[in-house]
Short mmCIF file of C-alpha atoms in Angstrom, two decimals:
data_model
loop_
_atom_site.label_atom_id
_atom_site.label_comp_id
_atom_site.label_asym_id
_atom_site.label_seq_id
_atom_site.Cartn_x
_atom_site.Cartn_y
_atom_site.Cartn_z
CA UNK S 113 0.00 0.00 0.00
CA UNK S 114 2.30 2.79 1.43
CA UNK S 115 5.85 1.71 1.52
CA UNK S 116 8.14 3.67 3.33
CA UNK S 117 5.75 5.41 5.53
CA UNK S 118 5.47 6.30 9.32
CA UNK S 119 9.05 4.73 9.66
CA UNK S 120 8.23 1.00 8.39
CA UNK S 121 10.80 -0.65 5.99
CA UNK S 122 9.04 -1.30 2.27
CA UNK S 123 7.97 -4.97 2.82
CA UNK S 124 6.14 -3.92 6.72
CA UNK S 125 3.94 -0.86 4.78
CA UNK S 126 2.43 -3.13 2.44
CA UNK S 127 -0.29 -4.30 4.05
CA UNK S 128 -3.02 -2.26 4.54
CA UNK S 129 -6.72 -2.84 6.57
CA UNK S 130 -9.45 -0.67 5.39
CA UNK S 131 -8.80 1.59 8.67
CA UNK S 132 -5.39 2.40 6.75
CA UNK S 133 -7.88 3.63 3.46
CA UNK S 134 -9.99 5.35 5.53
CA UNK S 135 -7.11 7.18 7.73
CA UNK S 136 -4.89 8.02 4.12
CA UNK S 137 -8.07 9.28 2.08
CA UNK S 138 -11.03 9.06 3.84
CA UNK S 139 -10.11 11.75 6.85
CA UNK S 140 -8.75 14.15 3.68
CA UNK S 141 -11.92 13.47 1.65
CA UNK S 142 -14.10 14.54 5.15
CA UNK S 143 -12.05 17.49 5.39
CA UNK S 144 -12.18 18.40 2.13
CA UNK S 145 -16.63 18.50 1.95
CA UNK S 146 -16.38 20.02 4.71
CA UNK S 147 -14.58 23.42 3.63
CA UNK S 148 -17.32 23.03 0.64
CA UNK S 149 -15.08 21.05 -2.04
CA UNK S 150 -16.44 18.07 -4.55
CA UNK S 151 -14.45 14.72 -3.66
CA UNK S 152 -14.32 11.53 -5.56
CA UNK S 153 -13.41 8.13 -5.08
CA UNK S 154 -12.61 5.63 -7.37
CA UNK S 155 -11.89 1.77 -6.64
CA UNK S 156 -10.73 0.10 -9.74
CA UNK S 157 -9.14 -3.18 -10.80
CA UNK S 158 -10.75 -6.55 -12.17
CA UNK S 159 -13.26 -8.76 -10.51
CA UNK S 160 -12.79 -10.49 -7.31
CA UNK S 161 -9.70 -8.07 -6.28
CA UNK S 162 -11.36 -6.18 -3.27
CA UNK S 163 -12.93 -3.02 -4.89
CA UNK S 164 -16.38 -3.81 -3.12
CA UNK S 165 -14.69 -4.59 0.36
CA UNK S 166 -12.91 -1.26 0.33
CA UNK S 167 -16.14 0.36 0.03
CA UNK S 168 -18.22 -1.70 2.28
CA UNK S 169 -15.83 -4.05 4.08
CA UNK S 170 -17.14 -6.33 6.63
CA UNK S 171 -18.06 -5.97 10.43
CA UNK S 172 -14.40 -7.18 11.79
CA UNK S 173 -12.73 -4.50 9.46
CA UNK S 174 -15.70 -2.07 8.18
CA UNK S 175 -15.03 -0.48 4.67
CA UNK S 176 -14.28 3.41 3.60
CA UNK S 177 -18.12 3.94 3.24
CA UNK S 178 -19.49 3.31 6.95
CA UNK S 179 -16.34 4.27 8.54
CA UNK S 180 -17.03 7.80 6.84
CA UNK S 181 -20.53 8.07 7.52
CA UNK S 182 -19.32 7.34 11.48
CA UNK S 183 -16.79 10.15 11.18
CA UNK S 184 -19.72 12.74 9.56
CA UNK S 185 -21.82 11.95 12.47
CA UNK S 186 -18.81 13.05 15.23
CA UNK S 187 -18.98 16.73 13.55
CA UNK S 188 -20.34 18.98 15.60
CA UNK S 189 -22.54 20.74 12.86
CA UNK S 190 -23.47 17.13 11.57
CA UNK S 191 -24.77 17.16 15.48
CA UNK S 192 -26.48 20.06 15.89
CA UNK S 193 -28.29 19.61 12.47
CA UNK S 194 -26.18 22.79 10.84
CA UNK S 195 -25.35 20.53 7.83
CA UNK S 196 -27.43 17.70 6.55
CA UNK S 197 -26.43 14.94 5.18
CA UNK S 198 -28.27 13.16 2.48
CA UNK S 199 -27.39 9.75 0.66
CA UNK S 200 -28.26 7.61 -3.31
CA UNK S 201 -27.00 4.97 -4.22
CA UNK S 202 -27.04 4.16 -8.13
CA UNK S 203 -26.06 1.82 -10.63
CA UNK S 204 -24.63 2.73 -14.15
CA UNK S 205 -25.27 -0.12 -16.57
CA UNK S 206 -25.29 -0.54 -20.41
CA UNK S 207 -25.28 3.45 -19.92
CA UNK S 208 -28.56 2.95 -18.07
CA UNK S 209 -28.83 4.73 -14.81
CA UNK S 210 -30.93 2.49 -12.21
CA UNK S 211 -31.36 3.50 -8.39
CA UNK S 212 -30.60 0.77 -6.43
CA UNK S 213 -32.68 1.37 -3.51
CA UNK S 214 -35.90 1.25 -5.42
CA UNK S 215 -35.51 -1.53 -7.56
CA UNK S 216 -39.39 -2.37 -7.99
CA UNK S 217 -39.50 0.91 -9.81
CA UNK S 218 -37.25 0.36 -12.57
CA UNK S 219 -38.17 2.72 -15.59
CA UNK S 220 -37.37 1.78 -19.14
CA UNK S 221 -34.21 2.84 -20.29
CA UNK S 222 -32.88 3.88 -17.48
CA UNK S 223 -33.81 7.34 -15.14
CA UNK S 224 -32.95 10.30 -17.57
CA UNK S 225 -29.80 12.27 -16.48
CA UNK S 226 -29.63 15.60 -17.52
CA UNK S 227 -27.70 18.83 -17.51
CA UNK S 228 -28.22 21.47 -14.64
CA UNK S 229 -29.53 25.02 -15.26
CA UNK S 230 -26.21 27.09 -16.27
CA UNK S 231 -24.84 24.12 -17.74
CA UNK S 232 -22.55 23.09 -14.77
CA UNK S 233 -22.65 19.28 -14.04
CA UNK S 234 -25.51 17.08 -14.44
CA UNK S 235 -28.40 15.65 -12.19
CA UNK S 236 -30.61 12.27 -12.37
CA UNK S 237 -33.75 12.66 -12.64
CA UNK S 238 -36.38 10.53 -10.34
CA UNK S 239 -32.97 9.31 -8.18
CA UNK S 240 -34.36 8.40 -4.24
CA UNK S 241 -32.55 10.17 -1.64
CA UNK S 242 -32.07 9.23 1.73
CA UNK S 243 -31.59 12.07 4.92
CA UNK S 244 -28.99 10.41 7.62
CA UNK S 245 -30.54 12.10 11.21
CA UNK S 246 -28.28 9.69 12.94
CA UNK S 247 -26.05 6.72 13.10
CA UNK S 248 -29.07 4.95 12.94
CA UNK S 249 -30.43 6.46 9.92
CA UNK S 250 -26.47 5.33 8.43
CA UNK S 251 -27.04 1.59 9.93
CA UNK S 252 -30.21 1.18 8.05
CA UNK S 253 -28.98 2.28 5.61
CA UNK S 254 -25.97 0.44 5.26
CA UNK S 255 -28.21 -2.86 6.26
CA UNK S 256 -30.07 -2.22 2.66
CA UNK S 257 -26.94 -1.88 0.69
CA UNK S 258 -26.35 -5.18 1.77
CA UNK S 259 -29.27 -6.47 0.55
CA UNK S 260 -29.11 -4.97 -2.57
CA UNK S 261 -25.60 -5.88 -3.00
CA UNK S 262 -25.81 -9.19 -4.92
CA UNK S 263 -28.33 -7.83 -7.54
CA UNK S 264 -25.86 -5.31 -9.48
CA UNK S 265 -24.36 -6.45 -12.62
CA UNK S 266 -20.44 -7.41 -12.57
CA UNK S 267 -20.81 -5.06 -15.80
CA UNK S 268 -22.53 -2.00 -13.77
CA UNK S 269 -20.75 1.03 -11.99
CA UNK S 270 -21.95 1.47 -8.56
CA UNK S 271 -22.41 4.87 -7.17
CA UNK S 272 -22.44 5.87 -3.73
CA UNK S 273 -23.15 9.82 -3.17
CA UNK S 274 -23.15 11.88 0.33
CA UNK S 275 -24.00 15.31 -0.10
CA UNK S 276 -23.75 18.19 2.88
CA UNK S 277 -26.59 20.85 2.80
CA UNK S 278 -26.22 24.13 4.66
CA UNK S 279 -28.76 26.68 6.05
CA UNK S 280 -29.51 28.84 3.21
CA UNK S 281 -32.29 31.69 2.74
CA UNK S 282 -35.04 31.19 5.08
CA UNK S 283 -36.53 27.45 5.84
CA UNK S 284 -34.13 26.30 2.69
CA UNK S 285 -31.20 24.26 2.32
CA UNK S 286 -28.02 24.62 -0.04
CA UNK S 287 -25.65 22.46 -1.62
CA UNK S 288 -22.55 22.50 0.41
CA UNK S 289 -20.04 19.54 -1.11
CA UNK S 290 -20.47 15.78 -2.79
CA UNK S 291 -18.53 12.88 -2.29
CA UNK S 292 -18.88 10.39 -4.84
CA UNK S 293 -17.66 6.78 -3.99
CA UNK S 294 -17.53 4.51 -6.77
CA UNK S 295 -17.16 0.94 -7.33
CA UNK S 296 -16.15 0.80 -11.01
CA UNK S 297 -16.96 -2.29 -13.25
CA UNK S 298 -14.21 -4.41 -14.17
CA UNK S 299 -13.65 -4.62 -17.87
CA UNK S 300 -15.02 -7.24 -20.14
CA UNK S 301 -11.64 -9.12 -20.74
CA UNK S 302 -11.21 -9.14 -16.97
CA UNK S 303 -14.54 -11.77 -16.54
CA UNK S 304 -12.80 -14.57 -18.47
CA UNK S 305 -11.92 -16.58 -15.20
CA UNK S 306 -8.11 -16.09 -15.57
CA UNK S 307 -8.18 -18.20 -19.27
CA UNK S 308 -5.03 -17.48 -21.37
CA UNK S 309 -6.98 -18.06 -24.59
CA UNK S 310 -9.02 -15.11 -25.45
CA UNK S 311 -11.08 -14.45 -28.59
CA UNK S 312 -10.93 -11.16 -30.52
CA UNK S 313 -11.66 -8.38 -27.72
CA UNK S 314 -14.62 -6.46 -28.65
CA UNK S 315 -15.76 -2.83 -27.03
CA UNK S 316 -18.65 -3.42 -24.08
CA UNK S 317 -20.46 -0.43 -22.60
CA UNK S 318 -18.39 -0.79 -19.26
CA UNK S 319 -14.94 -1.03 -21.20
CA UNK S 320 -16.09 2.44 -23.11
CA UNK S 321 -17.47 3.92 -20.33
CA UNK S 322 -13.61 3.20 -18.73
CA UNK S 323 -11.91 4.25 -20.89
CA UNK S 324 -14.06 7.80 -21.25
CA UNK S 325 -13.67 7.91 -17.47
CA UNK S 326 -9.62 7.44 -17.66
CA UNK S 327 -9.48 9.82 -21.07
CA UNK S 328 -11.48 12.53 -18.74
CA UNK S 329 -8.96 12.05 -15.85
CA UNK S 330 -6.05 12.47 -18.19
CA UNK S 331 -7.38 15.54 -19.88
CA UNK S 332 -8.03 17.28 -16.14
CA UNK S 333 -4.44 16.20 -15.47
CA UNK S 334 -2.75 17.55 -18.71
CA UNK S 335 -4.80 21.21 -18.15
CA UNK S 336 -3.11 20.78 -14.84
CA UNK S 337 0.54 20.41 -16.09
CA UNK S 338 -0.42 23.64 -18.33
CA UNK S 339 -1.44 25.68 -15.32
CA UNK S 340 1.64 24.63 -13.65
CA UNK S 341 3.57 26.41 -16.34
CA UNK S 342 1.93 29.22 -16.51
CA UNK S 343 -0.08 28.48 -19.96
CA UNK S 344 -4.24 28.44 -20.32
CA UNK S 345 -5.15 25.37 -20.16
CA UNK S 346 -5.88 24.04 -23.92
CA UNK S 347 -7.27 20.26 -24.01
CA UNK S 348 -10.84 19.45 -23.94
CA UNK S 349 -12.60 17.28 -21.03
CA UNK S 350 -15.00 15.20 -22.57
CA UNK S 351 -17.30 14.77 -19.82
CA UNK S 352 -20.04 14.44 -22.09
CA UNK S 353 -18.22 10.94 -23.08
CA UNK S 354 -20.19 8.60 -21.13
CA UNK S 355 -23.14 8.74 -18.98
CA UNK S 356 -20.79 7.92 -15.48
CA UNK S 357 -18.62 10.95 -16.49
CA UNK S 358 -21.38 13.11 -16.86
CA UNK S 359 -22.99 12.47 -13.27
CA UNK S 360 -19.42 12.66 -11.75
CA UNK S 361 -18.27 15.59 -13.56
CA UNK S 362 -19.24 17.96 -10.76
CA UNK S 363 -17.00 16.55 -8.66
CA UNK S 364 -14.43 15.55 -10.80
CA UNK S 365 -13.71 18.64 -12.23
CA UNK S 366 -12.10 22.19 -11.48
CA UNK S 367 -11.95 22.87 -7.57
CA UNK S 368 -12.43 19.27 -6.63
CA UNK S 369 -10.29 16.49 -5.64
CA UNK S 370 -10.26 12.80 -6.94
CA UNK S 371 -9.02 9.75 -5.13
CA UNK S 372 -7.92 6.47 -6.80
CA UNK S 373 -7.54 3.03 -5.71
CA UNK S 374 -6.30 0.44 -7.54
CA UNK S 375 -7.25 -3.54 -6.57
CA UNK S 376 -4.97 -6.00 -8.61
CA UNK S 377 -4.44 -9.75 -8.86
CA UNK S 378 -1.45 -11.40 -7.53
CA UNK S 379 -2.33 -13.82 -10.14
CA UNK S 380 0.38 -14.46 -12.54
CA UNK S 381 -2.90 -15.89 -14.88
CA UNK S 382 -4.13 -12.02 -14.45
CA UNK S 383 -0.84 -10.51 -15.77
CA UNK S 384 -3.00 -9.31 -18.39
CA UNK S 385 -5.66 -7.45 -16.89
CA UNK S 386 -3.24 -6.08 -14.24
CA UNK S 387 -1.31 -4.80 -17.00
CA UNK S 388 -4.54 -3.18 -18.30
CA UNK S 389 -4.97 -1.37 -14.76
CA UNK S 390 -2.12 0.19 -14.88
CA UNK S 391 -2.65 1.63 -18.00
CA UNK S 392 -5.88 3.03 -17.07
CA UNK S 393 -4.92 4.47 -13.83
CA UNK S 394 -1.34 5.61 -15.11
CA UNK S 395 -3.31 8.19 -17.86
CA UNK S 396 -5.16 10.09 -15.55
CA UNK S 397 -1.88 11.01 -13.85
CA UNK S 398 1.30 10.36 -11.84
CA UNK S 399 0.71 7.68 -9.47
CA UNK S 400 2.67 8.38 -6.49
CA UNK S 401 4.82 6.07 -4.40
CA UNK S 402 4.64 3.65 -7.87
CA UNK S 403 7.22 2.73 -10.00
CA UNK S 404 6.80 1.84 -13.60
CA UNK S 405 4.74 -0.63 -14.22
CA UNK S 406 6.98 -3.72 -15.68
CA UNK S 407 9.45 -2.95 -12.37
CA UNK S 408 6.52 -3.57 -10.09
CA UNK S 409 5.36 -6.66 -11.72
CA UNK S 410 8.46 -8.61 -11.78
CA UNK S 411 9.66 -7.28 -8.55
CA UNK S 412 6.85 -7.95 -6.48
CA UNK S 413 4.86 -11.20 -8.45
CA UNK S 414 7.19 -13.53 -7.86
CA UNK S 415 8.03 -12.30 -4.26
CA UNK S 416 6.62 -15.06 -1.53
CA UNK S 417 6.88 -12.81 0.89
CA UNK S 418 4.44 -10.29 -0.09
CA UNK S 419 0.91 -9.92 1.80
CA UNK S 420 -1.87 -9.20 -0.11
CA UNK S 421 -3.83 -6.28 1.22
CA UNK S 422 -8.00 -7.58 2.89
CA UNK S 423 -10.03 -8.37 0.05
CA UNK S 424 -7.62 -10.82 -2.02
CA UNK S 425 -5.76 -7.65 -4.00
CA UNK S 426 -2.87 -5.55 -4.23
CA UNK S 427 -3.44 -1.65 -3.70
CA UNK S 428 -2.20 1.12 -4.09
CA UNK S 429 -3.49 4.71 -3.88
CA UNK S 430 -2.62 8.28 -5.58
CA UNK S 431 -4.52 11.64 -5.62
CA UNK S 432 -5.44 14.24 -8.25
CA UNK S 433 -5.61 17.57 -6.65
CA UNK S 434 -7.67 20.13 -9.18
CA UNK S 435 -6.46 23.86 -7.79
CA UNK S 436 -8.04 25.82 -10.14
#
């Protein structure tokens, strides 16, 4: 996970619990909504590599989602009902938005996601939304997920989103921050249970809707670099690339901060797909405390030594900071 960090020698930082997540991103994503900026989180790698436990976790070990939702509820204008906190939980599939909580009421095609008036970001129509009063209101919650858990597609996106209201002018509330966690799908030539012998690859909505998300991520961090050196930032951001980009462009965008995490295979069978990972991750920007991609593979596949981190993967973490 870390490496060299808080004094531990390479091989004791690689292990990391979910409290380790939650203490390196979640206490800066809190932070961050609560000053009023957009955060997002992204856990991405192939099937079966962890990306739901970091999210959810179990009881022993709980993941980034209820661990956050605990910390919201110690804030003392969380307490004193200053700032509300509201939760939905969605599913992007086949570029179909569904809301997970309320599956009896499907709609065909999907609930509509549109643009919001002056043209910045984009909100889904007909989307339930839960208000958290208490821990208790964050336990039932929680207890549902679980239930609904085992009916989303391996092809869907899952979409967790917490957003802080504020007093605003007279009984109303306003929009304070978002944080987005997302679960994203693993891509089509991931799902082929570790078989060497693949047929002619062929574009699925999840693998598009990846790689829009990663070509989005790269563009942001290219009109970074140009900021950075003093020039007006020149490449496009095609948030408009995929329905998932569109509903996270809010908070994926210009003053906001992005979060990755990426679950991999030890799997020498998934040397593929972990290749694949890298790639994606590695064009949205620099990952930090990561070497090049072939040096971490052969240094660290065929090391015996090497604990994998709870949920079965490897991870590792980097952040996109957005100043301006």
């Amino acid at each position: 996970w870390g490496g060299e960090e808080d004094g531990q020698d390479a091989k004791a930082g690689w292990h990391a619990d979910n409290y380790t997540v939650f203490k390196d991103i979640g206490t800066a994503m809190l932070l961050n909504a609560l000053e009023g900026l957009n955060t997002s989180f992204f856990a991405h790698g192939q099937l079966g590599t962890g990306k739901t436990y970091t999210l959810i976790g179990e009881e022993a070990d709980p993941g980034l989602l209820p661990r956050l939702l605990e910390a919201l509820f110690q804030q003392d204008s969380v307490l004193d009902g200053q700032t509300q906190v509201t939760i939905k939980f969605m599913e992007v599939n086949n570029e179909q938005v569904r809301d997970i909580m309320q599956r009896d009421f499907y709609s065909p095609g999907g609930l509509k996601v549109r643009t919001k008036e002056g043209g910045q970001g984009s909100v889904v129509d007909g989307l339930s939304t839960m208000v958290l009063s208490s821990m208790a209101d964050c336990e039932d919650f929680l207890a549902e997920v679980l239930r609904n858990l085992g009916g989303i597609a391996g092809s869907a996106h899952s979409i967790f989103t917490i957003e802080l209201f504020e007093p605003g002018p007279g009984d109303s509330k306003v929009s304070m921050a978002k944080m987005h966690l997302v679960d994203l799908a693993s891509s089509a030539s991931s799902n082929d249970g570790g078989s060497m012998v693949q047929s002619k690859p062929s574009a699925t909505p999840q693998d598009k809707s990846l790689l829009a998300w990663a070509n989005v991520m790269s563009a942001l961090a290219e009109n970074q670099m140009e900021q950075v050196q003093g020039r007006k930032a020149r490449v496009f951001v095609p948030f408009r690339g995929s329905v998932l980009t569109r509903i996270l462009e809010d908070s994926m965008g210009p003053k906001s901060r992005s979060f990755v995490v990426a679950t991999l295979s030890p799997s020498h069978l998934e040397y593929k797909n972990t290749l694949n990972t890298f790639r994606h991750i590695v064009r949205t920007k620099e990952v930090k405390r990561v070497a090049r991609n072939e040096t971490i593979l052969r240094q660290y596949m065929g090391d015996t030594d090497f604990v994998p981190a709870a949920g079965g993967g490897w991870r590792w973490a980097y952040c996109a900071k957005m100043d301006s």
